Short mmCIF file of C-alpha atoms in Angstrom, two decimals:
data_model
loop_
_atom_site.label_atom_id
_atom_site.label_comp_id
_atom_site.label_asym_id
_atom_site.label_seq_id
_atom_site.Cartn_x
_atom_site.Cartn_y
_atom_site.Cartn_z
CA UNK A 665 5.05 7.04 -11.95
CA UNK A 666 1.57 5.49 -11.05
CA UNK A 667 1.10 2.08 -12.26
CA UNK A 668 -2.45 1.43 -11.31
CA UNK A 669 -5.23 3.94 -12.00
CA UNK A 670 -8.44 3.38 -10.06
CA UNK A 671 -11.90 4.34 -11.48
CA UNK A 672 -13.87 5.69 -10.26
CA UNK A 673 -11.96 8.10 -7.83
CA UNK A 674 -15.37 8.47 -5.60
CA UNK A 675 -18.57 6.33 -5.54
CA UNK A 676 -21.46 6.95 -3.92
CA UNK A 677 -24.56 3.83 -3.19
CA UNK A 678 -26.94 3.06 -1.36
CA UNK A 679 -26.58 -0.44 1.42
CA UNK A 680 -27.56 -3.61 -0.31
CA UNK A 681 -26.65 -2.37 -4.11
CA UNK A 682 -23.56 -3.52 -5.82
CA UNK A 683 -20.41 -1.59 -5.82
CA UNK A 684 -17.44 -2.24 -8.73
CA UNK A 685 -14.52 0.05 -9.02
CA UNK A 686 -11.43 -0.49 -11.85
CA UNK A 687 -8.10 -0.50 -11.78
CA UNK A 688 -6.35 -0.26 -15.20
CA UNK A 689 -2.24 -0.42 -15.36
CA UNK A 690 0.11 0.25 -17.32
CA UNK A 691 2.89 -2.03 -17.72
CA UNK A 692 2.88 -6.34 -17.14
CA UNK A 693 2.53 -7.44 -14.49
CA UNK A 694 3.13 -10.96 -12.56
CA UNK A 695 0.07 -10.14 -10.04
CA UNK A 696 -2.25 -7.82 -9.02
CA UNK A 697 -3.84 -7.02 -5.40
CA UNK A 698 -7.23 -4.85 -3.93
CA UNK A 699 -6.61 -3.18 -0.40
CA UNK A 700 -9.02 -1.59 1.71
CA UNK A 701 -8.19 1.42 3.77
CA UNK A 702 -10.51 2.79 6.26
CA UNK A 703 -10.10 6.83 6.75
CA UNK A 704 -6.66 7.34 7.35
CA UNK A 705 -5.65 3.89 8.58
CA UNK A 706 -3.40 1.00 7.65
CA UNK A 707 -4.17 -0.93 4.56
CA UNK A 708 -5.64 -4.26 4.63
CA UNK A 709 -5.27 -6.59 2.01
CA UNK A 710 -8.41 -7.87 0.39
CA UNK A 711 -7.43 -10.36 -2.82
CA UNK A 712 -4.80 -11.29 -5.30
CA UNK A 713 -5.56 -12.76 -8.20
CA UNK A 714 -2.36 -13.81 -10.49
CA UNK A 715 -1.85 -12.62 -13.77
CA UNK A 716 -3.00 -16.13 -15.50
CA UNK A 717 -6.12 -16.36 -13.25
CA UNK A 718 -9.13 -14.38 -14.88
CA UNK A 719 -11.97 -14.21 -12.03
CA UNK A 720 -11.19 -14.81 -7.97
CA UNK A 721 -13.96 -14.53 -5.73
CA UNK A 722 -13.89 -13.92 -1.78
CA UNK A 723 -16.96 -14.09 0.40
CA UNK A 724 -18.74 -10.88 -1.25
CA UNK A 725 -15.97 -9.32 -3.25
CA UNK A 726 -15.49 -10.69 -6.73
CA UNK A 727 -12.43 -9.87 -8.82
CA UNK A 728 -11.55 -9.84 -12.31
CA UNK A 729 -8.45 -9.68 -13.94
CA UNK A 730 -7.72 -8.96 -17.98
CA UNK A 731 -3.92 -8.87 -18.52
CA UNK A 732 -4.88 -8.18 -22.58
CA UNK A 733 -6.48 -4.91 -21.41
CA UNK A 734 -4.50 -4.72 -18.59
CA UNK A 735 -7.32 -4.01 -16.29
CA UNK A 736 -9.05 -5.23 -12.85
CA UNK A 737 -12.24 -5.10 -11.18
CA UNK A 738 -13.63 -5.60 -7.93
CA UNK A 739 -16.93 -6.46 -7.19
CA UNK A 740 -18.85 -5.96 -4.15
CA UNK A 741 -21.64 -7.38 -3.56
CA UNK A 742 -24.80 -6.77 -1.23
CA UNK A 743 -22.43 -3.41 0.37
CA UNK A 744 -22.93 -2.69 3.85
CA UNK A 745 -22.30 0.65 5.13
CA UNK A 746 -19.29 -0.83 7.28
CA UNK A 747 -17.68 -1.39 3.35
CA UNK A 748 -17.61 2.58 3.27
CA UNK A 749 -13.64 2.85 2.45
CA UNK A 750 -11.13 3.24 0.05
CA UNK A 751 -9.89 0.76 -2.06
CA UNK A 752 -6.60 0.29 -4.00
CA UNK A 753 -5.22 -2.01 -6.57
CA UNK A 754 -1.42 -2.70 -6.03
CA UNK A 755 1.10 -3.98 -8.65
CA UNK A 756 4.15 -5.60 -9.20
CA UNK A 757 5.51 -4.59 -12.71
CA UNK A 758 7.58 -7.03 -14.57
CA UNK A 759 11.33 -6.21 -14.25
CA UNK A 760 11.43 -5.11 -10.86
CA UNK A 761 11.83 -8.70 -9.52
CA UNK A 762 8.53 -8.61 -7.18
CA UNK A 763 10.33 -6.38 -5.24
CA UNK A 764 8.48 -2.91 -5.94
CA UNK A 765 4.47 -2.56 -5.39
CA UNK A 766 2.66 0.58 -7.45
CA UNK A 767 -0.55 1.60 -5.70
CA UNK A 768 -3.30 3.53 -7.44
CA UNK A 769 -4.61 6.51 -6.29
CA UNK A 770 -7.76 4.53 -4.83
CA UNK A 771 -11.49 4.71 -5.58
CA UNK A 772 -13.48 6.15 -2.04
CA UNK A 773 -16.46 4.30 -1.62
CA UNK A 774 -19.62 5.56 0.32
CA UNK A 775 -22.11 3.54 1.29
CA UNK A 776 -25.23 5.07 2.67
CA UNK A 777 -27.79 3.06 5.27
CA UNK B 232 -0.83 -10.17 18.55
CA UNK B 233 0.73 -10.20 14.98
CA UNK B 234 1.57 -6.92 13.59
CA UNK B 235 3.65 -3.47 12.68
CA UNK B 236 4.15 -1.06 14.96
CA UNK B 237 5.01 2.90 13.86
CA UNK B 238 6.53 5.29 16.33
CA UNK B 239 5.57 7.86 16.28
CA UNK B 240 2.03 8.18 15.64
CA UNK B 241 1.78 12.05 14.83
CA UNK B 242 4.78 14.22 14.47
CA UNK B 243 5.39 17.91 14.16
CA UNK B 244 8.51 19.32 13.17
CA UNK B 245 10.60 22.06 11.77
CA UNK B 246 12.09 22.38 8.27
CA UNK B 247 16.15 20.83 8.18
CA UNK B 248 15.58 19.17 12.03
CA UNK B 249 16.32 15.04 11.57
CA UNK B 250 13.90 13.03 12.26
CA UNK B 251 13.59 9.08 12.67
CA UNK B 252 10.10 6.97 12.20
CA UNK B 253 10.44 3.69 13.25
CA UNK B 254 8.83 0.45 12.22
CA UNK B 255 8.97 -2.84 13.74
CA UNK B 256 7.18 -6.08 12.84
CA UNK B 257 6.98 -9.09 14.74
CA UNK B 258 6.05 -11.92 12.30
CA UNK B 259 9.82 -12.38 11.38
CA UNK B 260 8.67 -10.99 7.82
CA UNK B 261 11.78 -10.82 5.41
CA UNK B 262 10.26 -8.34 3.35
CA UNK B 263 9.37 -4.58 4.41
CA UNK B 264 8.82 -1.26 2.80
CA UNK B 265 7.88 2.52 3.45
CA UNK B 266 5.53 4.03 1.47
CA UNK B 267 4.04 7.74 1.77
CA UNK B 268 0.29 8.59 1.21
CA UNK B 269 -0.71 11.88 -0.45
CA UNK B 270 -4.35 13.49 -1.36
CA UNK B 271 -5.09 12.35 -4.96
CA UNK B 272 -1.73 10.31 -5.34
CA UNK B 273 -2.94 7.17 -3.72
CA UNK B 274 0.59 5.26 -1.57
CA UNK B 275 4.20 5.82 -2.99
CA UNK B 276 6.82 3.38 -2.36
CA UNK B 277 9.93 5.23 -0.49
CA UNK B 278 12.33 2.48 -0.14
CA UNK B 279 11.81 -1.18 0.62
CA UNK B 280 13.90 -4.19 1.74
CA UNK B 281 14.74 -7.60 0.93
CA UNK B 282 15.66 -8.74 4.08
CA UNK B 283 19.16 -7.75 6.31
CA UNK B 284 21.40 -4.86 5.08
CA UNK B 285 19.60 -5.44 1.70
CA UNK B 286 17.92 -2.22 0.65
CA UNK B 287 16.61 -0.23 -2.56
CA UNK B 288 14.71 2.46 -3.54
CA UNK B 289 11.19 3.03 -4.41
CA UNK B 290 9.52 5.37 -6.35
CA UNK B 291 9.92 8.48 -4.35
CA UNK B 292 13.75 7.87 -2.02
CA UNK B 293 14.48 10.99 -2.37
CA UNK B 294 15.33 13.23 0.37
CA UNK B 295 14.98 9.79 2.93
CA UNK B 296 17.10 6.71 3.55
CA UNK B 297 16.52 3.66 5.56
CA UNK B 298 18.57 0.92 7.33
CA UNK B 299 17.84 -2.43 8.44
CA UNK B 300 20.25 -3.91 10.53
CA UNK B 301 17.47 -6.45 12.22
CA UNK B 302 14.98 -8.10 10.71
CA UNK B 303 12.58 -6.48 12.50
CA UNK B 304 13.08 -3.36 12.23
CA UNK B 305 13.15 -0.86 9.58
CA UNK B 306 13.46 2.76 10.14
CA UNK B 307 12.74 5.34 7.81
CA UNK B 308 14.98 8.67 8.49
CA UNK B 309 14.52 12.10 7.16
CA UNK B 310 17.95 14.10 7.31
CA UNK B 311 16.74 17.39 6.76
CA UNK B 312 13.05 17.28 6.53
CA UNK B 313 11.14 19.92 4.13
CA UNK B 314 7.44 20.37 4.19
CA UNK B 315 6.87 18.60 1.05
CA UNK B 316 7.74 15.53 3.37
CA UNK B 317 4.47 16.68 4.63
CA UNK B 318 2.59 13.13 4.31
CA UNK B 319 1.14 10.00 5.88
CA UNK B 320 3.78 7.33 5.88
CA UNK B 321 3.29 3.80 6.57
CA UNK B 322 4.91 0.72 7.22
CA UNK B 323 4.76 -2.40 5.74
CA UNK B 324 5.94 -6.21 5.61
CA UNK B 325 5.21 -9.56 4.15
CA UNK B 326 6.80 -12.70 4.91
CA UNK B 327 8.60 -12.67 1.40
CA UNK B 328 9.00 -10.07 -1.10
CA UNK B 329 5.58 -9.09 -2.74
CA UNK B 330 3.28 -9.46 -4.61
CA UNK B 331 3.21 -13.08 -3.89
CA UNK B 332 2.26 -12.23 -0.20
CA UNK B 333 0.18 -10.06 1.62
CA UNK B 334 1.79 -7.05 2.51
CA UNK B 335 0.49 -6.08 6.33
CA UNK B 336 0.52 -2.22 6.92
CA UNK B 337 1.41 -0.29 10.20
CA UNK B 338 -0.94 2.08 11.33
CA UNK B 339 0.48 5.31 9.96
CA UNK B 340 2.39 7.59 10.73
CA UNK B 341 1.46 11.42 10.27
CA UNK B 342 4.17 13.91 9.31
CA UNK B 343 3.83 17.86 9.50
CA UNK B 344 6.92 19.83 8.57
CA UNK B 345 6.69 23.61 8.97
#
């Protein structure tokens, strides 16, 4: 079953506007994490922000976590069209030790020059 | 140069013919995992390890199993491969069990079964 649900599945902007996509789970969690994957590449991890911080911020990508909606965002700022990607939220539910990670089914982001 | 390697990159094959991927990190990670990557399903996590000859499953084993007799390596084997096996597998480790680290992803592996 899918623990993290991205929205929106595809987002379209132009460079220099802001970009935010969600992730909303559905079980607690212990911490949650945004990857980036470039068309049909390997994942690379952007932030994780634990499940009793609220806000995280990293160079142009801010993140937001509410555990009492159990949702995330991420925030980026200024895009470039080199941010033109997919991005996934990743989760560790409670009771599975840390051992399992649920992805989402990713929000594609397009960023136009 | 940190990383995972995946071997083979692109692979064709025939329905019920065994197949191994294989997946080998060199950052003495204790932690790695297979995970499979469908059109509207985002990644699936296949099976995933601890660290030596400790292994479970993931959200989607069936159909695959995995050993890891090294800590380096952890192949992913498909006994009798059937086109919904069709997919885009990667690899990935982290130097303890998530989500506390980073996971760091191979670069994919695409699968064809006809």
């Amino acid at each position: 079953s899918q623990q993290g649900e991205e929205d929106p599945q595809a987002l379209s902007i132009q460079e220099g506007e802001n970009a935010t996509m969600n992730c909303s789970y559905k079980t607690s969690i212990n911490n949650l994490q945004w990857y980036r994957q470039n068309s049909g590449r390997g994942l690379v991890h952007l932030i994780l922000i634990r499940s009793n911080e609220r806000e995280k911020h990293s160079g142009r990508l801010r993140v937001t976590l509410d555990t009492s909606k159990k949702s995330s965002s991420l925030l980026i700022t200024a895009s470039r069209a080199a941010d033109t990607a997919s991005y996934f939220c990743a989760t560790d539910p409670w009771g599975t030790g840390g051992f399992k990670t649920i992805f989402g089914a990713g929000t594609r982001l397009f960023v136009k020059a | 140069e940190a990383q995972v390697t995946q071997n083979p990159r692109y692979l064709i094959t025939v329905t019920g013919k065994k197949l191994t991927v294989t997946c080998s990190q060199n950052m003495n990670h204790e932690y790695m995992s297979w995970y499979r990557q469908d059109p509207g399903l985002g990644l699936r996590q296949i099976y995933y390890s601890m660290n030596v000859e400790v292994t479970d499953k993931g959200d989607v084993p069936e159909g695959y199993k995995v050993s890891r007799k090294e800590k380096r390596n952890f192949p992913l084997i498909l006994e009798s491969p059937s086109p919904n096996q069709t997919s885009l597998y990667f690899c990935a480790s982290s130097l303890q069990a998530p989500p506390q680290e980073t996971q760091y992803f191979g670069p994919g592996t695409r699968l064809l079964v006809l």
